[in-house]
Amino acid sequence: MAGPFADDSEQIDRRTSRSICDAVGERLQQSLRPEPRLPTHLEQLLNELQRRDRDPH
């Protein structure tokens, strides 16, 4: 019993396969890239807001 791709499948060479893998890897890196950090000043302001929300008035 032959596999599902035994008769009509076209084989790709190692170089083409590597190019496809590289392209997929690059796209994944771009889409999964971590979000950039906020500028330090904005981060400090957000921390201050959080601190004020926690502190009783």
PDB file of C-alpha atoms in Angstrom, residues 3-38:
ATOM      1  CA  GLY A   3       1.362   6.572   0.857  1.00  0.00           C
ATOM      2  CA  PRO A   4      -1.023   9.375  -0.136  1.00  0.00           C
ATOM      3  CA  PHE A   5       1.648  11.233  -2.117  1.00  0.00           C
ATOM      4  CA  ALA A   6       3.427   8.306  -3.731  1.00  0.00           C
ATOM      5  CA  ASP A   7       2.223   8.687  -7.338  1.00  0.00           C
ATOM      6  CA  ASP A   8       1.688  12.327  -8.295  1.00  0.00           C
ATOM      7  CA  SER A   9       3.937  14.198  -5.923  1.00  0.00           C
ATOM      8  CA  GLU A  10       6.800  16.236  -7.265  1.00  0.00           C
ATOM      9  CA  GLN A  11      10.009  16.192  -5.338  1.00  0.00           C
ATOM     10  CA  ILE A  12      11.759  19.451  -4.538  1.00  0.00           C
ATOM     11  CA  ASP A  13      15.491  19.686  -4.235  1.00  0.00           C
ATOM     12  CA  ARG A  14      17.329  20.387  -1.011  1.00  0.00           C
ATOM     13  CA  ARG A  15      18.113  23.993  -2.004  1.00  0.00           C
ATOM     14  CA  THR A  16      14.452  24.819  -2.700  1.00  0.00           C
ATOM     15  CA  SER A  17      13.385  23.144   0.534  1.00  0.00           C
ATOM     16  CA  ARG A  18      15.947  25.194   2.484  1.00  0.00           C
ATOM     17  CA  SER A  19      14.754  28.415   0.826  1.00  0.00           C
ATOM     18  CA  ILE A  20      11.151  27.659   1.778  1.00  0.00           C
ATOM     19  CA  CYS A  21      12.123  26.869   5.374  1.00  0.00           C
ATOM     20  CA  ASP A  22      14.161  30.079   5.612  1.00  0.00           C
ATOM     21  CA  ALA A  23      11.300  32.193   4.248  1.00  0.00           C
ATOM     22  CA  VAL A  24       8.789  30.633   6.666  1.00  0.00           C
ATOM     23  CA  GLY A  25      11.219  31.139   9.549  1.00  0.00           C
ATOM     24  CA  GLU A  26      11.719  34.813   8.691  1.00  0.00           C
ATOM     25  CA  ARG A  27       7.977  35.431   8.535  1.00  0.00           C
ATOM     26  CA  LEU A  28       7.433  33.676  11.859  1.00  0.00           C
ATOM     27  CA  GLN A  29      10.136  35.780  13.486  1.00  0.00           C
ATOM     28  CA  GLN A  30       8.487  38.946  12.194  1.00  0.00           C
ATOM     29  CA  SER A  31       5.006  37.987  13.359  1.00  0.00           C
ATOM     30  CA  LEU A  32       6.144  36.616  16.737  1.00  0.00           C
ATOM     31  CA  ARG A  33       8.530  39.459  17.522  1.00  0.00           C
ATOM     32  CA  PRO A  34       8.011  40.699  21.090  1.00  0.00           C
ATOM     33  CA  GLU A  35       6.325  44.042  21.449  1.00  0.00           C
ATOM     34  CA  PRO A  36       8.719  46.921  21.996  1.00  0.00           C
ATOM     35  CA  ARG A  37       9.016  48.371  25.474  1.00  0.00           C
ATOM     36  CA  LEU A  38       7.484  51.689  26.318  1.00  0.00           C
TER      37      LEU A  38
END
